Amino acid sequence: FRGMCLVAVNVMGMETSSLLPNDWHTALLPVYLKAYYHECGLMKYTRCVLVIHNLVHQGRGPLNDFHLLTLPDDYLEKFMLDDPIGGAHLNIFMAGLKTAHRLVTVSHGYAWECQTMEGGWGLHDVVKENAWKLRGIVNGIDNKEWNPEFDVHLKSDGYVNYSLNTLETGKATCKSALQRELGLPVRSNVPLIGFIGRLDQQKGIDLIAEAVPWMMEQDLQLVMLGSGRKDLENMLHSFEVQYRDKVRAWLGFSVRTSHHITAGADILLMPSRFEPCGLNQLYAMQYGTIPVVHAVGGLRDTVKHFDPFTDSGLGWAFKPAEASALIHALGNALWTYHDFKQSWIALQKRCMSQDLSWDNAAQQYEEVFLAAKYQW
C-alpha cells in the first residue's frame, strides 16, 4: 500500500476525522467506508479525501474479480469501465473517485489535465463529473533535507553550504566541486546543465537527446543522472564517450549525487511530457538552480516564465514537447546567463526566496478537510 493518513479535525466543537488515501493503491478506502460504515450508521463523521498523484496507474482488472472485494452487488457499477480498446473491466481508481468526499491532485494544472482525453487516461469523464469536489494543491518539499544552508551532502568533498546571502560564492564552490568530482574541466564561466530523473519517454529524455547535437555546439557542460530503459542508458553512455570534455552520465541513482548536481548546476532540465507535480524543479529553485521545463502539469504551475522586460519569473517553460522548443528555451537561458548577469542573479534569488515548504500546502489541505466535513 502507498501512504494513507488519518487526520483529526475539530469543526465547530465536533471532533471528526478524515482518511487521506493516495492513488489507486488505497482507493478502496472510500468505497469500504461508504459500504460497510456509513451505510450501516457507523463512523458517520469520518470523511475521505482521495489524492491523485498519477492517473495513469488505475488498478485495472477483470470484472470477474469483483467478488474478491466482498462488496454488495450494487457496487459493481462503480467499478465497471468500458474501455474502447480493452473492453469492460474493473477499475479501482474509478470507484475511489466516485465515492470519495473530496479529490485532490498535486497541482492546479494536473487537476485540469485529468479532465482531458490526453491526461485522463480513460477516466477524464469521471473526473469531469466530479470536478465540483476536485482541487489542485502543489506539493511542498522537505526544507530541512533540501536546503543548501543545511544540506548534509554539501559538507565534504569540496562542497559547501550556502544561503541567499552567500549564493554567488557558495554556488560557485559547489560547481567547481561537481566538475572535479565528475572529471569535467573546472571552469567557472561555462554554464553547467543538469538532468535528474527516470530514463523513459515520460521524462522527455529523448528530447534532450535530439537537442544534444545543438548543445554540443555551445560552450556548456551537461550532467545527467538516472536509470531506466536500457537503450536510453546506452544512449547517455554513448554521449559521454563521444563528448568526453562536455558530458557526464551517471547511470543509476544516488541521493548524494542528486544533491551535488542540484547544488552545482546552473540550469536544470525537466522536459517531461507529463508531470503531475514534479519535485526536482522545486529542489532546484531552492538551491538557486534555474529550471527549464516543459509547460505541463505542476511544472507550468511552479515555474513562471522569465520576463526580461519586467524582470520577473522563475525560469523558462516551453511548449510543445519538441526538441526545437527545448532548444529555444535553453538558448534564451544561456543568453541570459552569459550576457545579463544581474538578471540571472536576480532570477536565482527570486527562486531561493520562495516558501516551498509544506506549510502552505498543509493549510490548503486543511481547507479541503473542512469542506469535506460539511458534505453529507
Coordinates of C-alpha atoms in Angstrom, one line a residue:
F1 CA 0.0 0.0 0.0
R2 CA 1.0 3.5 -0.7
G3 CA 0.7 6.2 2.1
M4 CA -2.6 6.8 3.9
C5 CA -3.2 9.2 6.8
L6 CA -5.8 9.6 9.4
V7 CA -6.3 13.3 10.1
A8 CA -8.3 14.6 13.1
V9 CA -10.2 17.9 12.6
N10 CA -12.3 19.9 15.0
V11 CA -15.2 21.6 13.3
M12 CA -17.4 23.8 15.4
G13 CA -16.5 21.8 18.5
M14 CA -17.3 18.5 16.8
E15 CA -14.3 16.1 16.7
T16 CA -14.1 14.5 13.3
S17 CA -11.6 12.6 11.2
S18 CA -10.5 12.3 7.6
L19 CA -8.9 9.4 5.7
L20 CA -6.3 10.6 3.2
P21 CA -5.6 7.7 0.7
N22 CA -3.2 8.2 -2.1
D23 CA -3.6 6.9 -5.7
W24 CA -5.3 3.7 -6.7
H25 CA -3.4 1.6 -4.2
T26 CA -5.6 2.8 -1.4
A27 CA -8.6 4.0 -3.5
L28 CA -10.8 1.2 -2.0
L29 CA -10.8 3.0 1.3
P30 CA -13.6 5.5 0.4
V31 CA -15.6 2.6 -1.1
Y32 CA -15.4 0.4 2.1
L33 CA -16.0 3.5 4.3
K34 CA -19.3 4.0 2.4
A35 CA -20.4 0.4 2.0
Y36 CA -19.6 -1.0 5.5
Y37 CA -19.7 2.0 7.8
H38 CA -21.7 5.0 6.5
E39 CA -24.5 2.8 5.1
C40 CA -24.6 1.0 8.5
G41 CA -24.7 4.2 10.5
L42 CA -21.1 3.9 11.7
M43 CA -18.3 6.5 11.6
K44 CA -20.8 8.9 10.2
Y45 CA -18.5 11.9 10.8
T46 CA -15.5 10.4 9.0
R47 CA -14.7 11.7 5.6
C48 CA -12.3 10.5 2.8
V49 CA -10.1 12.8 0.7
L50 CA -8.5 10.9 -2.2
V51 CA -5.2 12.3 -3.6
I52 CA -4.4 11.8 -7.3
H53 CA -0.7 11.6 -7.9
N54 CA -0.7 9.8 -11.2
L55 CA -3.9 8.9 -13.1
V56 CA -2.0 6.6 -15.5
H57 CA -2.0 3.7 -12.9
Q58 CA -5.6 2.8 -12.1
G59 CA -5.7 -0.7 -10.6
R60 CA -7.4 -2.3 -13.6
G61 CA -8.5 -6.0 -13.6
P62 CA -11.1 -8.4 -14.9
L63 CA -14.8 -7.9 -13.9
N64 CA -14.8 -11.5 -12.6
D65 CA -12.5 -10.4 -9.7
F66 CA -15.3 -8.2 -8.3
H67 CA -16.4 -10.9 -5.9
L68 CA -13.0 -10.8 -4.2
L69 CA -13.7 -7.3 -2.9
T70 CA -16.7 -8.7 -0.9
L71 CA -18.8 -5.7 -1.6
P72 CA -22.6 -5.6 -2.2
D73 CA -23.6 -6.4 -5.8
D74 CA -24.9 -2.9 -6.5
Y75 CA -21.4 -1.5 -6.1
L76 CA -20.3 -3.3 -9.3
E77 CA -21.3 -0.3 -11.4
K78 CA -18.9 2.0 -9.5
F79 CA -16.0 -0.2 -10.7
M80 CA -17.1 -1.1 -14.3
L81 CA -15.4 1.0 -17.0
D82 CA -15.9 0.2 -20.7
D83 CA -12.6 0.9 -22.3
P84 CA -12.7 1.4 -26.1
I85 CA -9.6 -0.7 -26.5
G86 CA -9.6 -3.3 -23.7
G87 CA -13.4 -3.6 -23.2
A88 CA -15.3 -3.6 -19.9
H89 CA -13.0 -4.1 -16.9
L90 CA -12.8 -3.5 -13.1
N91 CA -11.2 -0.1 -12.2
I92 CA -10.4 0.5 -8.6
F93 CA -9.3 4.2 -9.1
M94 CA -12.7 5.0 -10.7
A95 CA -14.6 3.6 -7.7
G96 CA -12.5 5.7 -5.4
L97 CA -13.0 8.8 -7.4
K98 CA -16.8 8.3 -7.3
T99 CA -17.1 7.6 -3.6
A100 CA -14.5 9.9 -2.0
H101 CA -15.9 13.0 -0.4
R102 CA -13.2 15.2 -1.9
L103 CA -10.5 14.8 -4.5
V104 CA -7.1 16.5 -4.6
T105 CA -4.5 16.5 -7.3
V106 CA -0.9 17.5 -6.8
S107 CA -1.1 20.7 -8.9
H108 CA -3.7 23.0 -10.4
G109 CA -2.5 22.2 -13.9
Y110 CA -2.8 18.5 -13.3
A111 CA -6.4 18.9 -12.0
W112 CA -7.3 20.4 -15.4
E113 CA -5.3 17.8 -17.4
C114 CA -7.1 14.9 -15.6
Q115 CA -10.3 16.2 -17.2
T116 CA -8.9 15.9 -20.7
M117 CA -8.7 12.9 -23.0
E118 CA -5.0 13.2 -23.2
G119 CA -4.4 13.5 -19.4
G120 CA -7.4 11.5 -18.1
W121 CA -6.3 8.1 -19.4
G122 CA -9.8 6.9 -19.8
L123 CA -11.1 8.4 -16.6
H124 CA -11.5 12.0 -17.8
D125 CA -15.3 11.9 -17.9
V126 CA -15.4 10.5 -14.4
V127 CA -13.0 13.2 -13.1
K128 CA -15.0 15.9 -15.0
E129 CA -18.3 14.7 -13.4
N130 CA -16.7 15.0 -10.0
A131 CA -14.9 18.3 -10.7
W132 CA -17.1 20.0 -8.1
K133 CA -15.1 18.3 -5.4
L134 CA -11.7 18.5 -7.0
R135 CA -8.9 20.8 -6.0
G136 CA -5.2 21.1 -7.1
I137 CA -2.6 21.6 -4.4
V138 CA 1.1 21.8 -5.3
N139 CA 3.3 19.5 -3.2
G140 CA 5.7 21.0 -0.7
I141 CA 9.3 19.9 -0.1
D142 CA 11.2 18.9 3.0
N143 CA 13.1 22.2 3.5
K144 CA 15.4 20.6 6.0
E145 CA 16.7 17.8 3.7
W146 CA 16.6 20.1 0.6
N147 CA 18.1 23.3 1.9
P148 CA 21.5 24.5 0.7
E149 CA 22.2 26.1 4.0
F150 CA 21.9 22.8 6.0
D151 CA 22.3 20.1 3.3
V152 CA 24.4 17.3 4.9
H153 CA 25.6 16.3 1.4
L154 CA 27.4 19.6 1.0
K155 CA 29.7 19.3 4.0
S156 CA 32.6 17.4 2.3
D157 CA 34.5 16.7 -0.9
G158 CA 34.9 20.4 -1.6
Y159 CA 31.2 21.3 -1.4
V160 CA 29.9 24.0 0.9
N161 CA 26.6 25.0 2.4
Y162 CA 25.3 28.4 1.2
S163 CA 22.4 30.7 1.7
L164 CA 20.7 33.5 -0.2
N165 CA 23.4 35.9 1.3
T166 CA 26.3 33.7 0.1
L167 CA 24.7 32.5 -3.1
E168 CA 27.4 33.6 -5.6
T169 CA 30.4 32.3 -3.7
G170 CA 28.8 29.2 -2.3
K171 CA 27.2 28.0 -5.6
A172 CA 30.5 28.7 -7.5
T173 CA 32.3 26.5 -5.0
C174 CA 29.8 23.7 -5.4
K175 CA 30.0 24.0 -9.1
S176 CA 33.8 23.6 -9.1
A177 CA 33.4 20.6 -6.7
L178 CA 30.9 18.9 -9.0
Q179 CA 33.2 19.4 -12.0
R180 CA 36.1 17.9 -10.1
E181 CA 34.0 15.0 -8.8
L182 CA 32.9 14.1 -12.3
G183 CA 36.2 14.7 -14.1
L184 CA 35.0 17.7 -16.1
P185 CA 37.2 20.7 -16.8
V186 CA 36.9 23.1 -13.9
R187 CA 35.6 26.3 -15.5
S188 CA 33.6 28.9 -13.6
N189 CA 32.3 30.7 -16.7
V190 CA 30.8 27.7 -18.5
P191 CA 27.1 27.0 -17.8
L192 CA 26.6 23.6 -16.2
I193 CA 23.3 21.9 -17.1
G194 CA 21.8 19.1 -15.1
F195 CA 19.2 16.4 -15.6
I196 CA 18.0 14.2 -12.8
G197 CA 15.2 11.6 -13.5
R198 CA 13.9 8.3 -14.7
L199 CA 15.0 7.4 -18.2
D200 CA 11.8 6.9 -20.0
Q201 CA 9.6 8.7 -22.5
Q202 CA 7.5 10.5 -19.8
K203 CA 10.6 12.4 -18.6
G204 CA 11.4 13.6 -22.1
I205 CA 15.0 12.3 -22.1
D206 CA 14.6 11.7 -25.9
L207 CA 14.0 15.5 -26.3
I208 CA 17.3 16.1 -24.6
A209 CA 18.9 13.5 -26.9
E210 CA 17.6 15.3 -30.0
A211 CA 18.9 18.6 -28.7
V212 CA 22.4 17.2 -27.8
P213 CA 24.0 18.0 -31.3
W214 CA 23.0 21.6 -30.9
M215 CA 24.0 21.7 -27.2
M216 CA 27.4 20.3 -28.1
E217 CA 28.0 23.3 -30.4
Q218 CA 27.6 25.6 -27.4
D219 CA 30.1 26.3 -24.7
L220 CA 28.5 24.3 -21.9
Q221 CA 28.7 21.1 -19.8
L222 CA 25.9 18.6 -19.4
V223 CA 25.5 16.2 -16.4
M224 CA 22.7 13.6 -16.4
L225 CA 21.8 11.3 -13.5
G226 CA 19.2 8.5 -13.9
S227 CA 18.3 4.9 -14.7
G228 CA 15.5 3.2 -16.7
R229 CA 15.3 1.9 -20.2
K230 CA 18.4 0.1 -21.3
D231 CA 18.5 1.7 -24.7
L232 CA 18.4 5.2 -23.1
E233 CA 21.1 4.3 -20.6
N234 CA 23.3 3.1 -23.5
M235 CA 22.5 6.4 -25.4
L236 CA 23.6 8.5 -22.4
H237 CA 26.8 6.5 -22.1
S238 CA 27.5 7.0 -25.8
F239 CA 27.1 10.8 -25.3
E240 CA 29.7 10.7 -22.6
V241 CA 32.1 8.7 -24.8
Q242 CA 31.6 11.0 -27.8
Y243 CA 31.7 14.3 -25.9
R244 CA 34.2 13.4 -23.1
D245 CA 35.0 17.1 -22.2
K246 CA 31.4 18.2 -22.0
V247 CA 29.1 15.3 -20.9
R248 CA 28.9 13.0 -17.9
A249 CA 26.2 10.3 -17.5
W250 CA 25.7 8.8 -14.0
L251 CA 23.6 5.6 -14.6
G252 CA 21.7 4.5 -11.6
F253 CA 20.6 6.7 -8.7
S254 CA 22.5 8.3 -5.9
V255 CA 20.8 10.6 -3.3
R256 CA 24.2 12.2 -2.6
T257 CA 24.9 12.8 -6.3
S258 CA 21.5 14.3 -6.9
H259 CA 22.1 16.8 -4.1
H260 CA 25.6 17.6 -5.6
I261 CA 24.1 18.2 -9.1
T262 CA 21.2 20.3 -7.7
A263 CA 23.8 22.5 -5.8
G264 CA 26.4 22.6 -8.5
A265 CA 24.4 23.0 -11.7
D266 CA 23.4 26.4 -13.1
I267 CA 20.4 25.0 -15.0
L268 CA 18.1 22.0 -14.5
L269 CA 16.3 20.5 -17.5
M270 CA 12.9 18.9 -17.0
P271 CA 11.3 18.3 -20.4
S272 CA 8.7 15.9 -19.0
R273 CA 5.8 15.1 -21.4
F274 CA 3.5 15.0 -18.4
E275 CA 4.3 15.8 -14.8
P276 CA 1.5 15.8 -12.2
C277 CA 3.6 17.9 -9.8
G278 CA 7.4 17.4 -10.1
L279 CA 9.8 17.9 -7.2
N280 CA 13.2 18.3 -8.9
Q281 CA 12.2 21.8 -10.2
L282 CA 11.3 22.8 -6.6
Y283 CA 14.6 21.4 -5.2
A284 CA 16.5 23.2 -8.0
M285 CA 14.9 26.6 -7.2
Q286 CA 15.6 26.2 -3.5
Y287 CA 19.3 25.9 -4.5
G288 CA 19.3 28.8 -7.0
T289 CA 19.4 26.4 -10.0
I290 CA 17.3 27.7 -12.8
P291 CA 14.7 25.3 -14.2
V292 CA 14.0 24.9 -17.9
V293 CA 10.8 22.9 -18.1
H294 CA 8.1 21.7 -20.4
A295 CA 5.0 23.8 -19.6
V296 CA 2.8 20.9 -18.3
G297 CA 1.1 20.0 -15.1
G298 CA 2.9 21.0 -11.9
L299 CA 5.9 22.3 -14.0
R300 CA 3.7 25.0 -15.5
D301 CA 2.3 25.9 -12.1
T302 CA 5.6 26.3 -10.3
V303 CA 8.0 27.7 -13.0
K304 CA 6.7 31.1 -14.1
H305 CA 8.3 32.0 -17.4
F306 CA 11.1 34.6 -17.2
D307 CA 10.1 38.1 -18.5
P308 CA 13.2 40.2 -19.1
F309 CA 11.1 43.4 -19.5
T310 CA 9.6 43.2 -16.0
D311 CA 12.5 41.2 -14.6
S312 CA 10.0 38.6 -13.2
G313 CA 9.6 34.9 -13.4
L314 CA 11.4 31.8 -12.1
G315 CA 12.8 30.1 -15.2
W316 CA 11.8 29.0 -18.7
A317 CA 8.8 27.0 -19.6
F318 CA 8.4 25.8 -23.2
K319 CA 5.8 24.1 -25.3
P320 CA 5.1 21.9 -27.2
A321 CA 7.2 18.9 -26.1
E322 CA 9.6 19.2 -29.0
A323 CA 13.3 19.4 -29.3
S324 CA 13.1 22.7 -31.2
A325 CA 11.1 24.3 -28.3
L326 CA 13.5 23.0 -25.8
I327 CA 16.4 24.4 -27.7
H328 CA 14.7 27.8 -28.0
A329 CA 14.1 28.0 -24.2
L330 CA 17.5 26.7 -23.3
G331 CA 19.1 29.2 -25.8
N332 CA 17.4 32.1 -24.1
A333 CA 18.5 30.8 -20.7
L334 CA 22.1 30.6 -21.9
W335 CA 21.9 34.0 -23.4
T336 CA 20.7 35.5 -20.1
Y337 CA 23.4 33.5 -18.2
H338 CA 26.2 35.0 -20.4
D339 CA 25.0 38.5 -21.3
F340 CA 22.7 39.6 -18.5
K341 CA 24.4 38.5 -15.3
Q342 CA 22.5 40.8 -13.0
S343 CA 19.2 39.5 -14.3
W344 CA 20.5 35.9 -13.8
I345 CA 21.4 36.6 -10.2
A346 CA 18.1 38.3 -9.6
L347 CA 16.4 35.2 -11.1
Q348 CA 18.3 32.9 -8.7
K349 CA 17.4 35.0 -5.7
R350 CA 13.7 35.0 -6.6
C351 CA 13.8 31.2 -6.8
M352 CA 15.5 30.9 -3.5
S353 CA 13.3 33.4 -1.7
Q354 CA 10.1 31.3 -2.3
D355 CA 8.5 29.4 0.5
L356 CA 8.4 25.9 -1.0
S357 CA 7.8 24.1 2.3
W358 CA 4.7 22.0 3.2
D359 CA 3.3 24.8 5.4
N360 CA 1.4 26.4 2.5
A361 CA 0.2 23.1 1.1
A362 CA -0.9 21.9 4.6
Q363 CA -3.1 25.0 5.0
Q364 CA -4.8 24.2 1.7
Y365 CA -5.3 20.6 2.7
E366 CA -6.9 21.7 5.9
E367 CA -9.4 23.8 3.9
V368 CA -10.3 20.7 1.9
F369 CA -10.8 18.7 5.1
L370 CA -13.1 21.3 6.5
A371 CA -15.1 21.4 3.2
A372 CA -15.5 17.6 3.4
K373 CA -16.9 17.8 6.9
Y374 CA -19.8 19.9 5.7
Q375 CA -20.6 17.4 2.9
W376 CA -23.4 15.0 3.7

